[in-house]
Amino acid sequence: MKRLTTVRVLALLTALLSAATVACSDGGPTDPSAELSTKGPKVAPLAYCPGTPYDSTTRTIDAGGGTIAAGRGTFTIPAGAVAVPTAITMVQPADSVTSYRFYPEGLQFTNAQPTLQIDYSTCVKGPTDAPQIVYLDNMGRILERLPTTVLPKHLVRALIYHFSRYAIAY
């Protein structure tokens, strides 16, 4: 009889632990690279661009505007986008995704928006012919797709409203 009670207690504890595990699960993706879309419909995966080398450029941009290039990207800041001279850094991390980080993080622009132009000629063609520039979180998940213009010679361009991380997706 004592053995039967011990078996019942163990079975009850196992059931309770199983129920607690299921209750604590949010059912969401556990893969940190999984897509997350908070604005509009989900976008396709990030473009695979093997051999993307590290590159970084810092320039001080004043109210007259300017251009910064790093790796396969060009960042054009029009006149009036910043009110005071600002040191801006553009970083292309070494990765299998062509992406860019901009510093100082969180910098917002006045009435004139800069553009980011990316050469995607070394990227593997995606499921569509329409690559787009996307805004990523720190985990590399897509937060927002930007209205993107596809240009000749494997170039895409989009307006950037604030500094964060951007990449190409299909």
PDB file of C-alpha atoms in Angstrom, residues 39 75 88 100-110 112-116 134-137 143-144 146 158-166:
ATOM      1  CA  LYS A  39       4.289  46.878 -38.995  1.00  0.00           C
ATOM      2  CA  PHE A  75      24.427  56.655 -47.241  1.00  0.00           C
ATOM      3  CA  ILE A  88      28.166  59.610 -38.233  1.00  0.00           C
ATOM      4  CA  TYR A 100      24.378  48.207 -41.912  1.00  0.00           C
ATOM      5  CA  ARG A 101      24.451  49.731 -38.454  1.00  0.00           C
ATOM      6  CA  PHE A 102      24.549  53.474 -37.992  1.00  0.00           C
ATOM      7  CA  TYR A 103      25.833  55.525 -35.077  1.00  0.00           C
ATOM      8  CA  PRO A 104      25.077  57.497 -33.046  1.00  0.00           C
ATOM      9  CA  GLU A 105      22.218  55.075 -32.417  1.00  0.00           C
ATOM     10  CA  GLY A 106      18.780  56.665 -32.350  1.00  0.00           C
ATOM     11  CA  LEU A 107      19.799  59.773 -34.310  1.00  0.00           C
ATOM     12  CA  GLN A 108      16.751  61.268 -36.003  1.00  0.00           C
ATOM     13  CA  PHE A 109      16.765  63.705 -38.865  1.00  0.00           C
ATOM     14  CA  THR A 110      15.062  67.034 -39.357  1.00  0.00           C
ATOM     15  CA  ALA A 112      15.184  66.149 -45.028  1.00  0.00           C
ATOM     16  CA  GLN A 113      15.555  62.350 -45.001  1.00  0.00           C
ATOM     17  CA  PRO A 114      18.796  60.553 -45.937  1.00  0.00           C
ATOM     18  CA  THR A 115      18.817  57.578 -48.283  1.00  0.00           C
ATOM     19  CA  LEU A 116      20.557  54.242 -47.989  1.00  0.00           C
ATOM     20  CA  VAL A 134      14.282  46.326 -44.006  1.00  0.00           C
ATOM     21  CA  TYR A 135      14.692  47.672 -40.478  1.00  0.00           C
ATOM     22  CA  LEU A 136      16.014  45.058 -38.017  1.00  0.00           C
ATOM     23  CA  ASP A 137      16.082  44.715 -34.265  1.00  0.00           C
ATOM     24  CA  LEU A 143      10.645  44.950 -37.659  1.00  0.00           C
ATOM     25  CA  GLU A 144       9.615  46.976 -40.688  1.00  0.00           C
ATOM     26  CA  LEU A 146      10.810  50.257 -46.017  1.00  0.00           C
ATOM     27  CA  ALA A 158      15.200  53.612 -49.372  1.00  0.00           C
ATOM     28  CA  LEU A 159      14.647  56.647 -47.154  1.00  0.00           C
ATOM     29  CA  ILE A 160      15.998  56.283 -43.616  1.00  0.00           C
ATOM     30  CA  TYR A 161      14.236  58.145 -40.804  1.00  0.00           C
ATOM     31  CA  HIS A 162      16.400  57.128 -37.850  1.00  0.00           C
ATOM     32  CA  PHE A 163      19.564  55.215 -37.080  1.00  0.00           C
ATOM     33  CA  SER A 164      19.368  51.541 -36.357  1.00  0.00           C
ATOM     34  CA  ARG A 165      20.215  48.392 -38.341  1.00  0.00           C
ATOM     35  CA  TYR A 166      19.115  47.861 -41.947  1.00  0.00           C
TER      36      TYR A 166
END
